[in-house]
CSV table of C-alpha atoms in Angstrom, one decimal:
chain,number,residue,atom,x,y,z
A,16,MET,CA,0.0,0.0,0.0
A,17,GLY,CA,1.2,3.5,-0.8
A,18,LEU,CA,1.4,6.5,1.5
A,19,LYS,CA,-1.9,8.4,2.1
A,20,THR,CA,-2.5,12.0,3.0
A,21,ALA,CA,-5.0,13.1,5.7
A,22,LEU,CA,-7.5,13.7,2.9
A,23,TYR,CA,-7.3,10.3,1.3
A,24,ASP,CA,-10.7,9.1,2.6
A,25,THR,CA,-12.3,12.4,1.6
A,26,HIS,CA,-11.0,11.9,-2.0
A,27,VAL,CA,-12.4,8.4,-2.2
A,28,LEU,CA,-15.8,9.6,-0.9
A,29,GLN,CA,-15.8,12.3,-3.6
A,30,GLY,CA,-15.3,9.6,-6.3
A,31,ALA,CA,-11.7,10.3,-7.1
A,32,LYS,CA,-9.8,8.0,-9.4
A,33,ILE,CA,-6.7,7.2,-7.2
A,34,VAL,CA,-3.2,6.7,-8.7
A,35,ASP,CA,0.2,6.1,-7.4
A,36,PHE,CA,2.4,9.2,-7.5
A,37,GLY,CA,5.9,9.0,-6.1
A,38,GLY,CA,4.7,6.3,-3.6
A,39,TRP,CA,1.6,8.3,-2.6
A,40,GLU,CA,-2.0,7.3,-3.4
A,41,MET,CA,-3.3,10.5,-4.9
A,42,PRO,CA,-6.4,11.7,-6.8
A,43,LEU,CA,-5.9,11.9,-10.6
A,44,HIS,CA,-9.3,13.4,-11.1
A,45,TYR,CA,-12.8,13.4,-9.6
A,46,GLY,CA,-14.6,12.7,-12.9
A,47,SER,CA,-13.4,15.1,-15.6
A,48,GLN,CA,-9.8,16.3,-15.6
A,49,ILE,CA,-10.7,18.9,-18.3
A,50,GLU,CA,-13.6,20.4,-16.3
A,51,GLU,CA,-11.3,20.6,-13.2
A,52,HIS,CA,-8.7,22.5,-15.3
A,53,HIS,CA,-11.3,25.0,-16.6
A,54,ALA,CA,-12.7,25.5,-13.0
A,55,VAL,CA,-9.2,26.7,-11.9
A,56,ARG,CA,-8.8,29.0,-15.0
A,57,ARG,CA,-12.3,30.4,-14.7
A,58,ASN,CA,-13.4,30.2,-11.1
A,59,ALA,CA,-11.7,28.3,-8.3
A,60,GLY,CA,-10.3,24.8,-7.8
A,61,MET,CA,-8.4,23.1,-5.0
A,62,PHE,CA,-5.7,20.4,-4.8
A,63,ASP,CA,-4.5,18.2,-2.0
A,64,VAL,CA,-0.7,18.7,-2.0
A,65,SER,CA,-0.1,17.3,1.4
A,66,HIS,CA,2.3,14.7,-0.2
A,67,MET,CA,4.8,17.5,-0.7
A,68,GLY,CA,7.5,17.8,2.0
A,69,VAL,CA,7.3,20.8,4.4
A,70,ILE,CA,10.6,21.3,6.1
A,71,ASP,CA,11.3,23.8,8.9
A,72,LEU,CA,14.8,25.1,9.3
A,73,ALA,CA,15.7,26.8,12.5
A,74,GLY,CA,18.9,28.4,14.0
A,75,ASP,CA,20.8,31.6,14.0
A,76,ARG,CA,22.8,30.7,10.9
A,77,THR,CA,19.9,29.5,8.8
A,78,CYS,CA,20.2,32.3,6.3
A,79,GLU,CA,23.9,31.7,5.9
A,80,PHE,CA,23.2,28.0,5.4
A,81,LEU,CA,20.6,28.5,2.7
A,82,LYS,CA,23.0,30.9,0.9
A,83,SER,CA,25.3,28.0,0.5
A,84,LEU,CA,22.7,25.3,-0.2
A,85,LEU,CA,20.5,27.0,-2.8
A,86,ALA,CA,21.3,28.3,-6.3
A,87,ASN,CA,19.0,31.3,-5.8
A,88,ASP,CA,20.0,33.8,-3.1
A,89,VAL,CA,17.9,34.0,0.0
A,90,GLY,CA,19.8,37.2,0.7
A,91,ARG,CA,17.2,38.8,-1.7
A,92,LEU,CA,14.5,38.1,0.9
A,93,LYS,CA,14.3,41.3,3.0
A,94,VAL,CA,10.8,41.2,4.3
A,95,PRO,CA,9.6,38.4,6.6
A,96,GLY,CA,7.0,36.3,4.8
A,97,LYS,CA,8.6,36.6,1.4
A,98,ALA,CA,9.1,33.5,-0.7
A,99,LEU,CA,11.7,32.5,-3.3
A,100,TYR,CA,11.8,29.7,-5.9
A,101,SER,CA,15.1,27.9,-6.2
A,102,CYS,CA,16.9,24.8,-7.3
A,103,MET,CA,19.1,22.8,-4.9
A,104,LEU,CA,22.1,21.6,-6.9
A,105,LEU,CA,24.7,18.9,-6.8
A,106,PRO,CA,28.4,20.0,-7.2
A,107,SER,CA,28.0,19.0,-10.9
A,108,GLY,CA,25.2,21.5,-11.4
A,109,GLY,CA,22.6,18.7,-11.7
A,110,VAL,CA,19.3,19.5,-10.0
A,111,ILE,CA,18.6,17.6,-6.8
A,112,ASP,CA,15.2,19.3,-6.5
A,113,ASP,CA,13.3,22.5,-7.1
A,114,LEU,CA,11.6,24.1,-4.1
A,115,ILE,CA,10.0,27.2,-2.5
A,116,VAL,CA,11.7,28.7,0.5
A,117,TYR,CA,9.7,31.1,2.8
A,118,PHE,CA,11.7,33.6,4.9
A,119,MET,CA,9.7,33.9,8.2
A,120,SER,CA,12.3,35.3,10.6
A,121,ASP,CA,16.1,35.4,10.9
A,122,THR,CA,16.0,32.1,12.7
A,123,TRP,CA,13.1,30.3,10.8
A,124,PHE,CA,12.8,29.5,7.1
A,125,ARG,CA,10.2,27.0,5.7
A,126,VAL,CA,11.1,25.0,2.6
A,127,VAL,CA,8.5,23.0,0.5
A,128,VAL,CA,10.0,20.2,-1.6
A,129,ASN,CA,8.6,17.7,-4.1
A,130,ALA,CA,7.0,14.4,-2.8
A,131,GLY,CA,9.1,12.0,-4.9
A,132,THR,CA,12.4,13.6,-3.8
A,133,ARG,CA,11.5,14.3,-0.2
A,134,ASP,CA,13.7,11.6,1.4
A,135,LYS,CA,16.9,12.4,-0.6
A,136,ASP,CA,16.3,16.1,-0.1
A,137,LEU,CA,16.1,15.7,3.6
A,138,ALA,CA,19.2,13.6,3.7
A,139,TRP,CA,21.1,16.2,1.6
A,140,ILE,CA,19.8,19.1,3.7
A,141,ARG,CA,20.6,17.4,7.0
A,142,ARG,CA,24.1,16.5,5.8
A,143,HIS,CA,24.9,20.2,5.0
A,144,ALA,CA,22.9,21.8,7.9
A,145,ALA,CA,25.1,20.2,10.6
A,146,ALA,CA,28.0,22.5,9.9
A,147,PHE,CA,25.7,25.5,10.5
A,148,ASP,CA,24.0,24.2,13.6
A,149,VAL,CA,20.7,24.4,11.8
A,150,THR,CA,17.9,22.1,12.9
A,151,VAL,CA,15.9,20.4,10.2
A,152,ALA,CA,12.3,19.2,11.0
A,153,LEU,CA,10.0,17.5,8.5
A,154,ARG,CA,6.4,18.6,9.3
A,155,HIS,CA,4.5,15.3,9.2
A,156,ASP,CA,1.8,16.9,11.2
A,157,LEU,CA,0.8,19.3,8.5
A,158,ALA,CA,-1.5,19.0,5.5
A,159,MET,CA,-1.4,21.3,2.5
A,160,ILE,CA,-4.3,22.5,0.3
A,161,ALA,CA,-3.7,24.7,-2.8
A,162,ILE,CA,-6.7,26.8,-3.7
A,163,GLN,CA,-6.2,28.3,-7.1
A,164,GLY,CA,-8.2,30.4,-9.6
A,165,PRO,CA,-9.4,34.0,-10.1
A,166,ASN,CA,-12.0,33.5,-7.3
A,167,ALA,CA,-9.9,31.3,-5.1
A,168,ARG,CA,-8.9,33.9,-2.5
A,169,LYS,CA,-12.4,35.5,-2.3
A,170,LYS,CA,-14.0,32.0,-1.7
A,171,THR,CA,-11.3,31.0,0.9
A,172,MET,CA,-11.6,34.2,3.1
A,173,PRO,CA,-14.9,33.5,4.8
A,174,LEU,CA,-13.3,30.3,6.3
A,175,LEU,CA,-10.5,32.1,8.0
A,176,ALA,CA,-10.6,33.5,11.6
A,177,PRO,CA,-10.9,37.3,11.6
A,178,ALA,CA,-7.2,38.0,12.3
A,179,GLN,CA,-6.2,35.5,9.6
A,180,ARG,CA,-8.6,37.0,7.2
A,181,ILE,CA,-7.1,40.5,7.5
A,182,ALA,CA,-3.5,39.3,7.1
A,183,ALA,CA,-4.4,36.9,4.3
A,184,GLY,CA,-6.2,39.7,2.5
A,185,GLU,CA,-3.1,41.9,2.6
A,186,LEU,CA,-0.7,39.2,1.4
A,187,ALA,CA,1.2,40.3,-1.7
A,188,PRO,CA,1.9,37.7,-4.4
A,189,PHE,CA,4.6,35.2,-3.4
A,190,CYS,CA,4.3,36.1,0.3
A,191,ALA,CA,3.1,34.1,3.3
A,192,ALA,CA,1.9,34.7,6.9
A,193,ALA,CA,1.9,32.2,9.8
A,194,PHE,CA,-0.8,32.1,12.5
A,195,ASP,CA,-0.3,29.6,15.3
A,196,SER,CA,-0.5,26.3,13.5
A,197,TRP,CA,-1.8,27.6,10.1
A,198,PHE,CA,0.4,29.0,7.3
A,199,ILE,CA,-1.1,30.8,4.4
A,200,ALA,CA,0.9,31.6,1.3
A,201,ARG,CA,-0.1,33.4,-1.9
A,202,THR,CA,1.8,31.0,-4.1
A,203,GLY,CA,0.8,28.1,-6.4
A,204,TYR,CA,1.6,26.0,-9.4
A,205,THR,CA,-1.1,26.9,-11.9
A,206,GLY,CA,-0.5,30.4,-13.3
A,207,GLU,CA,-3.5,31.7,-11.4
A,208,ASP,CA,-3.9,33.7,-8.2
A,209,GLY,CA,-4.6,31.8,-5.0
A,210,PHE,CA,-3.4,30.4,-1.7
A,211,GLU,CA,-1.4,27.5,-0.6
A,212,VAL,CA,-2.6,26.7,3.0
A,213,MET,CA,-0.6,24.5,5.4
A,214,LEU,CA,-2.6,23.4,8.4
A,215,PRO,CA,-2.7,20.7,11.0
A,216,ALA,CA,-3.5,17.4,9.3
A,217,VAL,CA,-6.3,16.8,11.8
A,218,ASP,CA,-8.1,19.8,10.5
A,219,ALA,CA,-7.7,19.0,6.8
A,220,ALA,CA,-10.9,17.0,6.0
A,221,LYS,CA,-13.1,19.5,7.8
A,222,THR,CA,-11.4,22.4,6.0
A,223,TRP,CA,-11.6,20.7,2.6
A,224,ASN,CA,-15.3,20.0,3.0
A,225,ALA,CA,-15.9,23.7,4.0
A,226,LEU,CA,-13.9,24.9,0.9
A,227,CYS,CA,-16.1,22.5,-1.2
A,228,ALA,CA,-19.2,24.1,0.3
A,229,GLN,CA,-17.8,27.5,-0.9
A,230,GLY,CA,-18.1,26.2,-4.5
A,231,ILE,CA,-14.4,25.4,-4.9
A,232,GLN,CA,-14.0,22.4,-7.3
A,233,PRO,CA,-11.7,19.6,-6.1
A,234,ALA,CA,-9.1,19.0,-8.7
A,235,GLY,CA,-6.6,16.1,-9.2
A,236,LEU,CA,-3.0,15.6,-10.3
A,237,GLY,CA,-4.2,15.5,-13.9
A,238,ALA,CA,-5.5,19.0,-14.0
A,239,ARG,CA,-2.5,20.1,-11.9
A,240,ASP,CA,-0.2,18.9,-14.7
A,241,THR,CA,-2.0,20.6,-17.6
A,242,LEU,CA,-2.3,23.8,-15.5
A,243,ARG,CA,1.4,24.0,-14.6
A,244,LEU,CA,2.4,23.2,-18.2
A,245,GLU,CA,0.2,25.9,-19.6
A,246,ALA,CA,1.8,28.2,-17.0
A,247,GLY,CA,5.2,27.2,-18.4
A,248,MET,CA,6.3,25.8,-15.0
A,249,ASN,CA,8.8,22.9,-14.8
A,250,LEU,CA,8.1,19.5,-13.3
A,251,TYR,CA,11.0,17.9,-11.5
A,252,GLY,CA,12.0,14.6,-13.0
A,253,ASN,CA,10.6,15.6,-16.4
A,254,ASP,CA,12.0,19.0,-17.2
A,255,MET,CA,15.1,18.8,-15.0
A,256,ASP,CA,16.8,16.2,-12.9
A,257,GLU,CA,20.2,15.3,-11.5
A,258,ASN,CA,21.6,14.9,-15.0
A,259,HIS,CA,20.4,18.3,-16.3
A,260,HIS,CA,21.4,21.7,-14.9
A,261,PRO,CA,19.2,24.8,-14.6
A,262,LEU,CA,20.8,26.6,-17.5
A,263,GLU,CA,19.5,24.0,-20.0
A,264,SER,CA,16.2,23.7,-18.1
A,265,GLY,CA,14.7,27.2,-18.5
A,266,LEU,CA,15.8,28.1,-15.0
A,267,THR,CA,18.7,30.4,-15.6
A,268,TRP,CA,16.5,33.2,-14.0
A,269,THR,CA,16.6,31.2,-10.7
A,270,VAL,CA,20.4,31.1,-10.5
A,271,ALA,CA,21.8,34.1,-8.6
A,272,PHE,CA,25.4,34.5,-9.9
A,273,GLU,CA,25.5,37.9,-8.1
A,274,PRO,CA,26.9,38.6,-5.6
A,275,GLY,CA,30.0,36.9,-7.1
A,276,ASP,CA,31.4,35.9,-3.7
A,277,ARG,CA,28.4,33.7,-2.7
A,278,ASP,CA,29.8,30.2,-3.0
A,279,PHE,CA,26.7,28.0,-3.4
A,280,ILE,CA,26.9,24.3,-4.1
A,281,GLY,CA,27.1,23.8,-7.9
A,282,ARG,CA,28.3,27.3,-8.6
A,283,GLN,CA,31.7,26.4,-10.1
A,284,ALA,CA,30.1,23.9,-12.5
A,285,LEU,CA,27.5,26.4,-13.7
A,286,GLU,CA,30.2,29.1,-14.2
A,287,ASN,CA,31.9,26.7,-16.6
A,288,LEU,CA,28.7,25.6,-18.3
A,289,ARG,CA,27.6,29.2,-18.8
A,290,ARG,CA,30.3,29.6,-21.4
A,291,SER,CA,29.2,26.6,-23.6
A,292,ALA,CA,26.5,26.8,-26.2
A,293,GLY,CA,24.7,23.7,-25.0
A,294,HIS,CA,21.0,23.2,-24.9
A,295,GLU,CA,18.0,25.2,-23.8
A,296,LEU,CA,14.4,24.5,-22.7
A,297,VAL,CA,11.8,26.0,-25.1
A,298,GLY,CA,8.1,25.9,-25.4
A,299,LEU,CA,6.5,24.1,-28.4
A,300,LEU,CA,3.1,24.5,-30.0
A,301,LEU,CA,2.0,21.7,-32.2
A,302,ASP,CA,0.7,23.0,-35.6
A,303,ASP,CA,-1.2,19.8,-36.4
A,304,ARG,CA,-3.7,17.9,-34.4
A,305,GLY,CA,-2.2,15.3,-32.1
A,306,VAL,CA,-0.6,15.3,-28.7
A,307,LEU,CA,3.0,16.0,-27.8
A,308,ARG,CA,4.4,13.6,-25.1
A,309,SER,CA,7.6,13.5,-23.1
A,310,HIS,CA,10.5,11.7,-24.8
A,311,GLN,CA,9.3,12.3,-28.4
A,312,LYS,CA,12.1,13.3,-30.7
A,313,VAL,CA,12.4,16.9,-31.8
A,314,VAL,CA,14.1,17.4,-35.2
A,315,MET,CA,15.5,20.9,-35.7
A,316,ALA,CA,15.4,22.8,-39.0
A,317,GLY,CA,18.7,23.1,-40.8
A,318,THR,CA,21.0,21.1,-42.9
A,319,ALA,CA,21.7,17.3,-42.5
A,320,PRO,CA,22.6,15.8,-40.2
A,321,LEU,CA,19.8,17.6,-38.5
A,322,PRO,CA,20.3,18.2,-34.8
A,323,THR,CA,17.7,16.7,-32.5
A,324,GLY,CA,16.2,17.4,-29.1
A,325,GLU,CA,13.6,15.9,-26.9
A,326,VAL,CA,10.2,16.7,-25.5
A,327,THR,CA,10.5,16.8,-21.7
A,328,SER,CA,6.8,17.5,-20.9
A,329,GLY,CA,3.9,17.4,-23.3
A,330,THR,CA,0.2,17.5,-23.1
A,331,PHE,CA,-3.1,18.7,-24.6
A,332,SER,CA,-3.8,22.3,-23.5
A,333,PRO,CA,-7.5,22.6,-22.6
A,334,THR,CA,-7.3,26.4,-22.7
A,335,LEU,CA,-5.7,26.6,-26.1
A,336,ASN,CA,-7.3,23.5,-27.5
A,337,ARG,CA,-3.9,22.6,-28.9
A,338,SER,CA,-1.0,20.4,-27.9
A,339,ILE,CA,1.8,22.2,-26.0
A,340,ALA,CA,5.2,21.0,-24.7
A,341,LEU,CA,8.5,21.9,-23.1
A,342,ALA,CA,11.4,20.5,-25.0
A,343,ARG,CA,15.2,20.5,-24.5
A,344,VAL,CA,16.8,21.4,-27.8
A,345,PRO,CA,20.2,22.6,-29.1
A,346,ARG,CA,20.4,26.4,-28.9
A,347,THR,CA,19.0,27.7,-32.2
A,348,ALA,CA,17.7,30.7,-34.0
A,349,ALA,CA,15.1,28.7,-35.8
A,350,SER,CA,11.4,29.1,-34.9
A,351,GLY,CA,10.1,25.9,-36.4
A,352,VAL,CA,10.9,22.3,-35.6
A,353,GLN,CA,9.3,18.9,-36.3
A,354,VAL,CA,8.3,16.4,-33.7
A,355,GLU,CA,8.2,12.6,-34.3
A,356,ILE,CA,4.9,11.2,-33.1
A,357,ARG,CA,4.4,7.4,-33.8
A,358,GLY,CA,7.0,7.4,-36.5
A,359,LYS,CA,5.6,10.5,-38.4
A,360,LEU,CA,7.0,14.0,-38.3
A,361,HIS,CA,4.7,16.8,-37.3
A,362,ALA,CA,5.4,20.6,-37.6
A,363,ALA,CA,5.6,22.6,-34.3
A,364,SER,CA,6.5,26.2,-33.5
A,365,ILE,CA,9.0,27.3,-30.9
A,366,VAL,CA,7.3,29.7,-28.5
A,367,LYS,CA,8.2,31.4,-25.3
A,368,PRO,CA,6.4,30.1,-22.2
A,369,PRO,CA,4.1,30.7,-20.3
A,370,PHE,CA,1.4,29.6,-22.7
A,371,VAL,CA,-1.5,30.8,-20.4
A,372,ARG,CA,-1.5,33.0,-17.4
A,373,HIS,CA,-4.4,34.5,-15.3
A,374,GLY,CA,-6.9,32.8,-17.6
A,375,LYS,CA,-5.6,34.4,-20.8
A,376,ALA,CA,-3.8,32.7,-23.7
A,377,LEU,CA,-0.4,34.4,-24.2
A,378,ILE,CA,0.4,32.4,-27.4
A,379,PRO,CA,-1.5,33.2,-30.6
A,380,VAL,CA,-3.3,30.0,-31.9
B,3,MET,CA,-20.8,-1.7,-13.4
B,4,SER,CA,-20.2,-0.3,-16.8
B,5,ASN,CA,-22.7,-0.5,-19.6
B,6,ILE,CA,-22.2,-3.6,-21.8
B,7,PRO,CA,-24.8,-3.9,-24.5
B,8,SER,CA,-25.9,-7.5,-25.1
B,9,ASP,CA,-26.0,-7.3,-28.9
B,10,LEU,CA,-22.3,-6.6,-29.3
B,11,ARG,CA,-19.1,-8.7,-29.2
B,12,TYR,CA,-16.0,-7.6,-27.3
B,13,THR,CA,-12.2,-8.1,-27.3
B,14,LYS,CA,-9.8,-8.4,-24.4
B,15,SER,CA,-8.3,-5.1,-25.5
B,16,HIS,CA,-11.8,-3.5,-25.0
B,17,GLU,CA,-13.0,-2.9,-28.5
B,18,TRP,CA,-16.6,-3.7,-29.4
B,19,VAL,CA,-17.9,-5.2,-32.7
B,20,ARG,CA,-21.5,-4.8,-34.0
B,21,SER,CA,-23.0,-6.6,-37.0
B,22,ALA,CA,-23.8,-4.3,-39.8
B,23,HIS,CA,-27.0,-2.2,-39.6
B,24,GLY,CA,-29.1,-1.3,-42.6
B,25,GLU,CA,-26.6,1.4,-43.7
B,26,ALA,CA,-23.7,-1.1,-44.2
B,27,PRO,CA,-23.5,-3.9,-46.7
B,28,ASN,CA,-23.7,-7.5,-45.7
B,29,GLY,CA,-20.6,-8.8,-44.0
B,30,ALA,CA,-19.7,-5.4,-42.6
B,31,VAL,CA,-19.2,-4.7,-39.0
B,32,GLU,CA,-18.9,-1.5,-36.9
B,33,ILE,CA,-16.1,-1.1,-34.3
B,34,GLY,CA,-15.5,1.1,-31.3
B,35,ILE,CA,-14.2,1.0,-27.8
B,36,SER,CA,-16.2,0.0,-24.7
B,37,GLU,CA,-17.7,2.2,-22.0
B,38,HIS,CA,-15.2,0.7,-19.6
B,39,ALA,CA,-12.3,1.6,-22.0
B,40,GLN,CA,-13.4,5.3,-22.4
B,41,SER,CA,-13.9,5.6,-18.7
B,42,ALA,CA,-10.4,4.2,-17.9
B,43,LEU,CA,-8.8,6.6,-20.4
B,44,GLY,CA,-10.6,9.7,-19.2
B,45,ASP,CA,-11.3,12.8,-21.2
B,46,LEU,CA,-10.3,12.1,-24.8
B,47,VAL,CA,-8.6,14.9,-26.8
B,48,PHE,CA,-7.4,13.2,-30.0
B,49,VAL,CA,-8.7,10.3,-32.0
B,50,GLU,CA,-7.0,8.9,-35.2
B,51,VAL,CA,-9.2,6.5,-37.2
B,52,PRO,CA,-8.0,4.2,-40.1
B,53,GLU,CA,-8.3,5.5,-43.7
B,54,VAL,CA,-11.0,4.1,-45.9
B,55,GLY,CA,-9.7,1.4,-48.2
B,56,ARG,CA,-7.0,0.2,-45.7
B,57,THR,CA,-6.7,-3.5,-45.3
B,58,LEU,CA,-6.6,-4.7,-41.8
B,59,ASN,CA,-5.6,-8.0,-40.1
B,60,ALA,CA,-7.4,-9.1,-36.9
B,61,GLY,CA,-5.3,-7.8,-34.0
B,62,GLU,CA,-3.6,-5.1,-36.0
B,63,ALA,CA,-3.1,-1.7,-34.3
B,64,CYS,CA,-5.1,0.6,-36.6
B,65,ALA,CA,-6.4,3.6,-34.6
B,66,VAL,CA,-5.2,5.7,-31.7
B,67,VAL,CA,-7.2,7.3,-28.9
B,68,GLU,CA,-5.4,9.9,-26.7
B,69,SER,CA,-6.6,11.3,-23.4
B,70,VAL,CA,-4.9,14.2,-21.8
B,71,LYS,CA,-2.6,11.8,-20.0
B,72,ALA,CA,-1.8,9.0,-22.5
B,73,ALA,CA,-2.1,7.5,-26.0
B,74,SER,CA,-3.6,4.1,-26.5
B,75,ASP,CA,-3.7,1.9,-29.6
B,76,VAL,CA,-7.0,0.4,-30.9
B,77,TYR,CA,-6.8,-3.0,-32.5
B,78,SER,CA,-9.0,-4.3,-35.3
B,79,PRO,CA,-11.1,-7.2,-33.9
B,80,VAL,CA,-11.5,-8.6,-37.5
B,81,SER,CA,-9.7,-8.9,-40.8
B,82,GLY,CA,-11.0,-7.0,-43.8
B,83,LYS,CA,-11.2,-3.7,-45.6
B,84,VAL,CA,-12.1,-0.3,-44.0
B,85,ILE,CA,-15.3,0.9,-45.7
B,86,ALA,CA,-16.0,3.9,-43.4
B,87,SER,CA,-14.5,5.8,-40.5
B,88,ASN,CA,-16.1,8.3,-38.2
B,89,ALA,CA,-14.9,11.7,-39.4
B,90,ALA,CA,-16.7,13.5,-36.5
B,91,LEU,CA,-14.2,12.2,-34.0
B,92,ALA,CA,-11.5,14.5,-35.5
B,93,THR,CA,-13.2,17.6,-34.2
B,94,GLN,CA,-15.3,16.0,-31.4
B,95,PRO,CA,-13.2,13.3,-29.7
B,96,GLU,CA,-15.4,13.7,-26.7
B,97,LEU,CA,-18.2,11.8,-28.6
B,98,LEU,CA,-16.2,8.7,-27.6
B,99,ASN,CA,-16.6,9.6,-23.9
B,100,GLN,CA,-20.2,10.6,-24.2
B,101,ASP,CA,-21.6,7.9,-26.4
B,102,PRO,CA,-19.1,5.1,-26.9
B,103,TYR,CA,-21.6,2.6,-28.5
B,104,GLY,CA,-23.4,5.2,-30.7
B,105,ALA,CA,-22.0,8.5,-32.0
B,106,GLY,CA,-18.6,7.5,-30.8
B,107,TRP,CA,-18.3,4.5,-33.2
B,108,MET,CA,-14.8,4.5,-34.9
B,109,PHE,CA,-14.7,2.6,-38.2
B,110,ARG,CA,-16.5,-0.1,-40.3
B,111,VAL,CA,-14.9,-3.1,-41.9
B,112,GLN,CA,-16.0,-5.3,-44.7
B,113,THR,CA,-15.1,-8.8,-43.4
B,114,ASN,CA,-15.4,-12.4,-44.2
B,115,SER,CA,-14.9,-13.4,-40.5
B,116,SER,CA,-18.0,-14.1,-38.4
B,117,ILE,CA,-18.4,-12.1,-35.2
B,118,ASP,CA,-19.5,-15.3,-33.5
B,119,ASP,CA,-15.9,-16.3,-33.9
B,120,ALA,CA,-14.5,-17.8,-30.7
B,121,SER,CA,-11.9,-15.0,-30.3
B,122,LEU,CA,-14.7,-12.5,-29.6
B,123,MET,CA,-16.5,-12.4,-26.3
B,124,SER,CA,-20.2,-12.2,-25.6
B,125,ALA,CA,-21.5,-9.4,-23.3
B,126,ALA,CA,-21.7,-11.8,-20.4
B,127,ASP,CA,-18.2,-13.1,-21.0
B,128,TYR,CA,-16.8,-9.5,-21.3
B,129,ALA,CA,-18.6,-8.6,-18.0
B,130,ASN,CA,-16.8,-11.6,-16.4
B,131,TYR,CA,-13.5,-10.6,-18.0
B,132,LEU,CA,-13.8,-7.0,-16.5
B,133,ALA,CA,-14.7,-8.4,-13.1
B,134,ASP,CA,-11.6,-10.7,-13.3
B,135,GLU,CA,-9.4,-7.8,-14.4
B,136,ALA,CA,-10.5,-5.7,-11.5
B,137,LYS,CA,-9.5,-8.3,-8.9
């Protein structure tokens, strides 16, 4: 049997189709993945993301530790509550995981990591934290619900205590506030506004049902994947992994090379890789009908022998009604490529993600 | 329990076969995928049907149904020549989810094989087969 979140029984009662995801038994959808997708783009949907790892780091030297551990620079976080997206790298530059770190105080940072990488992340963090006297605590006791969509915040507010409601209402994008055992962040993985709420696992089912009563559509991992891909957001294990570094994964913007004297793990390798032509991650829009899928071969325009790349994430975009993908390809000036689908080549255009944000198509189709 | 019409025959790969109606000549059969198959696949977003005139062998992969998540082959339950395919599925793949035994039919084949052939299951046998698969 796989691992179960505090909301597992609730999902089953709501008719979820349950699948294994990184060892966890999670809802794929509750009937129609496409309707759940549209609910998030047009109104409000919610996801059980309690399988993700919530890790609290505490100690006087936590900031110094994270400056060494992460490729992005927590020194950029000046205001308590502010969040930062970063990769955690091997010395080779390969990506151990991508994560969000919340700066709560000089002695408390909260990190949220992927479910499938949680154990190796914890081992890596603990190994390096010792030298900084930073304590590392996995918060098994918390559940996490992501409420996303243009009406997500409005529909969530009435469920909060008065003091929480005021603070949550004032949260700027990519900021969080902590109240006793609750933690409310204005973050997400869909390209829509919303909250990610961390709360005691014992309160999860009651809260989920109350959110449901507010007209928020339960949504599964299926919709989560189409939403994140439309939003141009990477998925660990597909779009980057330990064998692929951020600079060839569309994540150069998350690597803080300045200040030049911050010696984070993987820095030296990335400094060397910066000077090579290499590969890049691009967005693809399929011109024909059909569906792009990960591992399909991408054939570049040019002269023989034609260089090739690979689709890292592909899907059907319910918002665009076309197939979209992220693909790792040799750096190129060309705007057109072909993708091999079941032995046949199909034309696709290189586009700049995101494909969709805040309910609007950003790519002409 | 999923809907399994008693007048059809079924394959282990979840296609159904119907003896020709009035609109098709003698010896023609209509083919689609079962209610169970469409439900397991989820929302379909792309369907590729075989071209008219193509000759098929029983068991040959000849069509593709893709949901948001995955692509699956559809196998011809009989040998013969394709005499029609459902063009509406190109623009409305959701017909396969909504009405798998009706508007979601996929293609018709002129065949010499009998649908009472031992390789095709009756509705009762298919129901047992699904029950076994679920165990």
